[in-house]
PDB file of C-alpha atoms in Angstrom:
ATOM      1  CA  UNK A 290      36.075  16.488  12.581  1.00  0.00           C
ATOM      2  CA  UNK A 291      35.905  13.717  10.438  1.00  0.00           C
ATOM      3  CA  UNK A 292      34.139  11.070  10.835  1.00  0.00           C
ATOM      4  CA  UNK A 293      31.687  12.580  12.502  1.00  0.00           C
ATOM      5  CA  UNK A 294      27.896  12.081  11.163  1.00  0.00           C
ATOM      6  CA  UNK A 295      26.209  15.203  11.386  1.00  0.00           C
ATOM      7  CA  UNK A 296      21.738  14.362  11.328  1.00  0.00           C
ATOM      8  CA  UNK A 297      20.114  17.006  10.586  1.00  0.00           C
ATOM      9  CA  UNK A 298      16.919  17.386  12.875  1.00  0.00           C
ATOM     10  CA  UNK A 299      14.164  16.819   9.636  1.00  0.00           C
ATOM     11  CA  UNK A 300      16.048  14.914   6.934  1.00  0.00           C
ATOM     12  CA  UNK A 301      16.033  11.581   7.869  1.00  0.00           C
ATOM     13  CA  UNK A 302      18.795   9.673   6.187  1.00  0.00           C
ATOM     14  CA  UNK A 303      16.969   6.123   5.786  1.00  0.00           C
ATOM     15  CA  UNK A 304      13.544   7.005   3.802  1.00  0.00           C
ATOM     16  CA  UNK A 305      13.524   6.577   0.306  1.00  0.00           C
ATOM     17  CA  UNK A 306      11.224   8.847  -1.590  1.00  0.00           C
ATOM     18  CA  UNK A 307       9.187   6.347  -4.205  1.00  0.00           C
ATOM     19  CA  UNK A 308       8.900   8.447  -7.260  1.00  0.00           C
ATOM     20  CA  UNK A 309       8.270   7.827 -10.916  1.00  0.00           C
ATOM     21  CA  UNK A 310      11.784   6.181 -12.082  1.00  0.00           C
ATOM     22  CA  UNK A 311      11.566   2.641 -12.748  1.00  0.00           C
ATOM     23  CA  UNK A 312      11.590   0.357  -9.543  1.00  0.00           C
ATOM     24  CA  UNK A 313      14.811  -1.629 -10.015  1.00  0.00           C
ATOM     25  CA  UNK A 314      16.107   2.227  -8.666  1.00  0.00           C
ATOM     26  CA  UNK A 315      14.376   2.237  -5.850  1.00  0.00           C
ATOM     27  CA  UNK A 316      15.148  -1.454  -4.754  1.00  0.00           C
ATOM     28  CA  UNK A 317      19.070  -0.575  -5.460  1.00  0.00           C
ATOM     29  CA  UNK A 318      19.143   2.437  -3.357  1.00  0.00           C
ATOM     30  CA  UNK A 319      17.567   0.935  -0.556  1.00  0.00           C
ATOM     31  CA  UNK A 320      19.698  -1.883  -0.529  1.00  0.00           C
ATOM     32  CA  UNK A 321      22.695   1.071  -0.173  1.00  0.00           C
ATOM     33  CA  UNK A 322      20.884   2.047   2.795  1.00  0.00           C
ATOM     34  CA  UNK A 323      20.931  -1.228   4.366  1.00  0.00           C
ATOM     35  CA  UNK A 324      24.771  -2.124   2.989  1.00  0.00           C
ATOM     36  CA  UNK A 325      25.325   1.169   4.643  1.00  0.00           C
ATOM     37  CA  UNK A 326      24.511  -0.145   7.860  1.00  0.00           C
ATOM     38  CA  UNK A 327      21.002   1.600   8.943  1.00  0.00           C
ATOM     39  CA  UNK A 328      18.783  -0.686  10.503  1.00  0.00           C
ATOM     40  CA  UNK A 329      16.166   0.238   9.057  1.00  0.00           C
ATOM     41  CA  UNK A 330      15.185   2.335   6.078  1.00  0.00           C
ATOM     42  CA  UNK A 331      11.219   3.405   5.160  1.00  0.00           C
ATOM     43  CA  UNK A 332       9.479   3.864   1.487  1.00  0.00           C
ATOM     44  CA  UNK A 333       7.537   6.645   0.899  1.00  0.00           C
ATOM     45  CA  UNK A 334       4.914   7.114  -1.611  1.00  0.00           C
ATOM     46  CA  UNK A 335       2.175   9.295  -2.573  1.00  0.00           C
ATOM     47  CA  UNK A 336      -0.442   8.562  -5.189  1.00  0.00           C
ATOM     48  CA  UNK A 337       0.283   6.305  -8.275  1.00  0.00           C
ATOM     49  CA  UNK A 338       3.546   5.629  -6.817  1.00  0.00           C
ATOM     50  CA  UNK A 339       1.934   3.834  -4.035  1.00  0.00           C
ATOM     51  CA  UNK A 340       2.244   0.113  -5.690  1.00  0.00           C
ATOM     52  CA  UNK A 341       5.916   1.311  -6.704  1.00  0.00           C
ATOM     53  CA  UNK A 342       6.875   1.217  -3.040  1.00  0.00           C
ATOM     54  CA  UNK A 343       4.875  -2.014  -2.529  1.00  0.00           C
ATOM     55  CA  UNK A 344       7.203  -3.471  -5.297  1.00  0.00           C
ATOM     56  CA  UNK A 345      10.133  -1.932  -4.161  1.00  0.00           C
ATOM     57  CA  UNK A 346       9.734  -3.547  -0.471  1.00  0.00           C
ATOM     58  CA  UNK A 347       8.982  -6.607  -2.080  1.00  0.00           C
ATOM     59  CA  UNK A 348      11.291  -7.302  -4.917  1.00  0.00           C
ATOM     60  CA  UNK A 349      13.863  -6.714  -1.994  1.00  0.00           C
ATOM     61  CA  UNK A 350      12.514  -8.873   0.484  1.00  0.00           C
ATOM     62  CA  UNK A 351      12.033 -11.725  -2.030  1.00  0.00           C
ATOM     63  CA  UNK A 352      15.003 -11.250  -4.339  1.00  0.00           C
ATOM     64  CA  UNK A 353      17.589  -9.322  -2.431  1.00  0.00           C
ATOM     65  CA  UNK A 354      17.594  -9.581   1.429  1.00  0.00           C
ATOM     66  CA  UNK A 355      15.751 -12.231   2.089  1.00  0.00           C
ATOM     67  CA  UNK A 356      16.255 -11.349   6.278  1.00  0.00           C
ATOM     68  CA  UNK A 357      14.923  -8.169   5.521  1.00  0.00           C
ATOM     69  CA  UNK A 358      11.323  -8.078   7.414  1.00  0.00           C
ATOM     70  CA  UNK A 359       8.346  -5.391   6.760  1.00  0.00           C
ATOM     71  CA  UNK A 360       8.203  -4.179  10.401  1.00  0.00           C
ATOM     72  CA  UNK A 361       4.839  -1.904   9.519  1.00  0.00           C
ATOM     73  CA  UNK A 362       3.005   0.020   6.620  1.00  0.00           C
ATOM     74  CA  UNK A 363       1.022   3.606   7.377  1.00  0.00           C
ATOM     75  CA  UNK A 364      -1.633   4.981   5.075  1.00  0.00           C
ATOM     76  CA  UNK A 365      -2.745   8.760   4.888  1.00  0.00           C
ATOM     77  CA  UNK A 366      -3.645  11.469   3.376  1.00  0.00           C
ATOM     78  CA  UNK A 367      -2.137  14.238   2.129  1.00  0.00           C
ATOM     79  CA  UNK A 368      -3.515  17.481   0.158  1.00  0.00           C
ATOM     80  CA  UNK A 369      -1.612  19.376  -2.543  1.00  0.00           C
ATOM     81  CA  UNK A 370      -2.069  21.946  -4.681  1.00  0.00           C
ATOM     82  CA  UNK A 371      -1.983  22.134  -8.416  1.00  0.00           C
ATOM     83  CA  UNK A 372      -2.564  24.990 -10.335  1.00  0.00           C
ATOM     84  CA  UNK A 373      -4.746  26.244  -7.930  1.00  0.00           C
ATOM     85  CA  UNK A 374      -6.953  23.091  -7.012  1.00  0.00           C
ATOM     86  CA  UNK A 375      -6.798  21.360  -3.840  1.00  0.00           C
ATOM     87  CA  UNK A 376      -6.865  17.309  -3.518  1.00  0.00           C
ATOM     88  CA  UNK A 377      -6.131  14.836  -1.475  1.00  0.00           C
ATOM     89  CA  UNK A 378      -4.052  12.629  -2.387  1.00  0.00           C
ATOM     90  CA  UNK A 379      -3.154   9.114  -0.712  1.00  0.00           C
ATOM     91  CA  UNK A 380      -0.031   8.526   1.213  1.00  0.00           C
ATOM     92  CA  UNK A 381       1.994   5.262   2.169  1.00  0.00           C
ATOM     93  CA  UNK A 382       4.902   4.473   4.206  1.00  0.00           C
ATOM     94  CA  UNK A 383       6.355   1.049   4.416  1.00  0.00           C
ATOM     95  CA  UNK A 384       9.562   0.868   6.985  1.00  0.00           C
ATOM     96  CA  UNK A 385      11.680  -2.163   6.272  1.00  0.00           C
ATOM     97  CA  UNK A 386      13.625  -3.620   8.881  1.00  0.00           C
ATOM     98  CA  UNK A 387      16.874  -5.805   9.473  1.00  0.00           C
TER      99      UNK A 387
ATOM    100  CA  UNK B 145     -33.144 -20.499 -10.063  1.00  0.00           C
ATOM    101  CA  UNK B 146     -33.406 -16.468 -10.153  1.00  0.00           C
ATOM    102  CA  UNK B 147     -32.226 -14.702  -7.031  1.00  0.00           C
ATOM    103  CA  UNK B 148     -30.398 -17.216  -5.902  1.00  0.00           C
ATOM    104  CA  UNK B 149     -26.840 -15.964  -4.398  1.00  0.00           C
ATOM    105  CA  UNK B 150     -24.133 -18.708  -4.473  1.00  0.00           C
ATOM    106  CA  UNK B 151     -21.514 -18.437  -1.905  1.00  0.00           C
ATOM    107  CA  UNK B 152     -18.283 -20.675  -2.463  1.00  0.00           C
ATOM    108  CA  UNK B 153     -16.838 -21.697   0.868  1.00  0.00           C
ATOM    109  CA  UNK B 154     -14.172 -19.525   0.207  1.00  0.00           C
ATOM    110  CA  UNK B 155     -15.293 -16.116  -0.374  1.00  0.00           C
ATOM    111  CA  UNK B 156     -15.319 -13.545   2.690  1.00  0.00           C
ATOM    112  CA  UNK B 157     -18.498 -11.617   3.127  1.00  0.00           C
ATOM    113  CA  UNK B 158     -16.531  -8.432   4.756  1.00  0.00           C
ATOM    114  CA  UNK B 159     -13.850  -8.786   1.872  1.00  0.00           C
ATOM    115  CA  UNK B 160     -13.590  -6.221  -1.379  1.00  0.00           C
ATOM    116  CA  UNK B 161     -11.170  -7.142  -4.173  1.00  0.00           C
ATOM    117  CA  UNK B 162     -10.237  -4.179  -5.577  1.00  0.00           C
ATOM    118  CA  UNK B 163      -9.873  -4.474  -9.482  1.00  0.00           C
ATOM    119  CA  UNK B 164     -10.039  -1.642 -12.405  1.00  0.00           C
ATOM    120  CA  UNK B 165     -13.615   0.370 -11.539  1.00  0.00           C
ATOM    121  CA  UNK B 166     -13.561   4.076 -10.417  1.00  0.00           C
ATOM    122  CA  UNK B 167     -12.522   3.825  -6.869  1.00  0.00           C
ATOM    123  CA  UNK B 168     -16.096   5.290  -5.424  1.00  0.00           C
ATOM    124  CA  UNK B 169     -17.724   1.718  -6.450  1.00  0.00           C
ATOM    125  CA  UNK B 170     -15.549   0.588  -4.246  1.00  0.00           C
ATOM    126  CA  UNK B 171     -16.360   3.114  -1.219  1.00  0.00           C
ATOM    127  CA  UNK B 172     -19.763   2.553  -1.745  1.00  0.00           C
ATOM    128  CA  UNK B 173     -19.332  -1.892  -1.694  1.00  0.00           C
ATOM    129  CA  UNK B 174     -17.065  -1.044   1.937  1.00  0.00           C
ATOM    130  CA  UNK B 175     -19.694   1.363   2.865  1.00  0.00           C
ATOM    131  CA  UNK B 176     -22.758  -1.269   2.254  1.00  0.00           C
ATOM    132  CA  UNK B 177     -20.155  -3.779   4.510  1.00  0.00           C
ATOM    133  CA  UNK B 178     -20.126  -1.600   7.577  1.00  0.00           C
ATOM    134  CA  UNK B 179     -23.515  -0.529   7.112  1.00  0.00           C
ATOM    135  CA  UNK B 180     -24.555  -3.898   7.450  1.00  0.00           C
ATOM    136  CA  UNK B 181     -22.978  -5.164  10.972  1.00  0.00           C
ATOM    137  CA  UNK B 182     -19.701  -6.080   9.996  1.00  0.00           C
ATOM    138  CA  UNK B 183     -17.094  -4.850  12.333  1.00  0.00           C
ATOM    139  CA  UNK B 184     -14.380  -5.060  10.194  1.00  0.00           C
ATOM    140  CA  UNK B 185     -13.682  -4.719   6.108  1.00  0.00           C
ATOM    141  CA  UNK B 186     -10.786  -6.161   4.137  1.00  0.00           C
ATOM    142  CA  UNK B 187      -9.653  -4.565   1.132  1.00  0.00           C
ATOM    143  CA  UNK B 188      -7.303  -6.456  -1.078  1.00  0.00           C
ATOM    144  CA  UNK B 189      -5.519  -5.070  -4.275  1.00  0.00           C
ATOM    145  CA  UNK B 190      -2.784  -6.575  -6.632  1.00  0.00           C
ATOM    146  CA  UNK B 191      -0.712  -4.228  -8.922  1.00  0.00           C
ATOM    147  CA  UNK B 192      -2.078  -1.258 -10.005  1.00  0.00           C
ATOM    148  CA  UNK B 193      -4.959  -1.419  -8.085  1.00  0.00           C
ATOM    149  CA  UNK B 194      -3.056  -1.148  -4.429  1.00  0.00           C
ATOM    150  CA  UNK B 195      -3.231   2.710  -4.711  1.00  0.00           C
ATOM    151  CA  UNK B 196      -6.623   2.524  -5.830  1.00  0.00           C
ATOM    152  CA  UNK B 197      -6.793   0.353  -2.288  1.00  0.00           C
ATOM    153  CA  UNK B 198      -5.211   2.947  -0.419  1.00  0.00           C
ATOM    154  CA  UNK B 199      -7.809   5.536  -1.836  1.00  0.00           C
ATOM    155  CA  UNK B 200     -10.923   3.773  -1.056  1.00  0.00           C
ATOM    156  CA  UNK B 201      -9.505   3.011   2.686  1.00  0.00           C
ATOM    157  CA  UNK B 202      -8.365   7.069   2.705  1.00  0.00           C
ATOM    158  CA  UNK B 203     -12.012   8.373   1.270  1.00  0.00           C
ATOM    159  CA  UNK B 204     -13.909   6.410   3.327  1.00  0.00           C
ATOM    160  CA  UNK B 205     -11.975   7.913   6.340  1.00  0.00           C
ATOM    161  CA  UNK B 206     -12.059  11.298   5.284  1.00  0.00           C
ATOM    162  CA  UNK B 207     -15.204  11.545   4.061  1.00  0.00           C
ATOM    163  CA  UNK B 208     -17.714   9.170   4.882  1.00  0.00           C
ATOM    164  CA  UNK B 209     -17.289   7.307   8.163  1.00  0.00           C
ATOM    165  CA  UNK B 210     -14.825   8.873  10.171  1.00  0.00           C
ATOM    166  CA  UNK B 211     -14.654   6.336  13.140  1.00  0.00           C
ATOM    167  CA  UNK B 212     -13.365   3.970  10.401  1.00  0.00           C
ATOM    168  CA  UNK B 213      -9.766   2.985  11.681  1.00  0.00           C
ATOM    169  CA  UNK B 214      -6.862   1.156   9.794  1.00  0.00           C
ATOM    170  CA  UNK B 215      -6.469  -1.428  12.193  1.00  0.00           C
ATOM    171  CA  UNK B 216      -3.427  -3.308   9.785  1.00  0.00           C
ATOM    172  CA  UNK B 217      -1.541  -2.831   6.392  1.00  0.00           C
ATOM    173  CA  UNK B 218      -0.018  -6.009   5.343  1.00  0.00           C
ATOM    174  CA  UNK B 219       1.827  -6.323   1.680  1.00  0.00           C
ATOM    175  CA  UNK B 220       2.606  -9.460  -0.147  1.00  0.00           C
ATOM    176  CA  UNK B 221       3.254 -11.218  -3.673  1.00  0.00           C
ATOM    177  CA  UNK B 222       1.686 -13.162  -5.867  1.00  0.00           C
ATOM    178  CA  UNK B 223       2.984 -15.257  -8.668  1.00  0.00           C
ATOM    179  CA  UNK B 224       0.525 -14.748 -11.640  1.00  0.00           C
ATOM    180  CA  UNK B 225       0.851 -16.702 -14.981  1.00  0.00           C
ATOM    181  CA  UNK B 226      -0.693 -14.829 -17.924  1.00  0.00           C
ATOM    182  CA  UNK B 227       0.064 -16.749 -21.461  1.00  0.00           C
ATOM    183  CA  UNK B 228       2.369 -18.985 -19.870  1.00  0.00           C
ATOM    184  CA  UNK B 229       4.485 -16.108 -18.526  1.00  0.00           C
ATOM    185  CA  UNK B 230       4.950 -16.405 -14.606  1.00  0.00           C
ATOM    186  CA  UNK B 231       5.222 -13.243 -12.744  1.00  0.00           C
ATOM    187  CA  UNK B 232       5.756 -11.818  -9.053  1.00  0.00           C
ATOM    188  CA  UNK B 233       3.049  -9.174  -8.478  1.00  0.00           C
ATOM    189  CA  UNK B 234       2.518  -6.963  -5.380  1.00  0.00           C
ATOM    190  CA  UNK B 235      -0.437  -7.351  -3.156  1.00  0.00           C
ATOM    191  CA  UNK B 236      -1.974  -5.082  -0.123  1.00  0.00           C
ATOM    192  CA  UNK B 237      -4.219  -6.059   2.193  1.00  0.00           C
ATOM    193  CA  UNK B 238      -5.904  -3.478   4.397  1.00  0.00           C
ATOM    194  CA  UNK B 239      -7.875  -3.993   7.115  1.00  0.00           C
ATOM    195  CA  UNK B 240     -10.775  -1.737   8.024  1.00  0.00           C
ATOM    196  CA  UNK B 241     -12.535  -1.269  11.467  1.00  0.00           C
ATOM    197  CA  UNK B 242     -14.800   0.197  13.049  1.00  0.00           C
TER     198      UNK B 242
END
């Protein structure tokens, strides 16, 4: 059985999750993803994090893999709960492309 | 020469820079925008102030005029010199319609 690649059906291998470690992580893992061979890996962010992921795609594109291409960016919405309140909270997902 | 508005040549009417002010300021200039004829609004953030960006494009959808639609996301950089210092920083343009 080896070699085979099991995927599950909800994680998705090629998004990063943009949280609050410093952004030379971020960059490095998602240049793993694409030295891994996907052809395409997305950032996600939520909240302050946001201009993380914007750094993260760019520092990459300008610095790193300079072939790399920003093939689209989302924005939403999303609501969590903390300690009992409810707020929204923004949302951003950039998918980089080979 | 009171009341008089000078427009460079430059500036964009349907255009709000988004700096360092509570993020409903900045609703409430996009809001003015629409509210005025213009079919389309262009938010544009550097650094910190992209997820501030991303939260006056998200409120304004949400709350206030819900037939707003993202029509484009685009993300760039920008070299900045502050005290002779030159750095990359992350920009966000977002592009509002109606």
């Amino acid at each position: 059985m080896s070699g085979e690649v099991k995927k599950s059906s909800k994680t998705q291998e090629n998004v990063i999750l943009i949280g609050q470690k410093p952004v030379m992580n971020y960059v490095t893992a998602t240049l793993v993803q694409f030295n891994g061979g996907s052809p395409e890996v997305i950032l996600k962010a939520r909240g302050k994090a946001i201009t993380r992921a914007v750094d993260t795609a760019e520092i990459l594109r300008n610095r790193f893999l300079k072939d790399v291409k920003v093939k689209g960016v989302q924005i939403g919405s999303e609501a969590i709960t903390i300690e009992g309140q409810t707020k929204n909270v923004s949302t951003v997902e950039i998918v980089l492309s080979k």
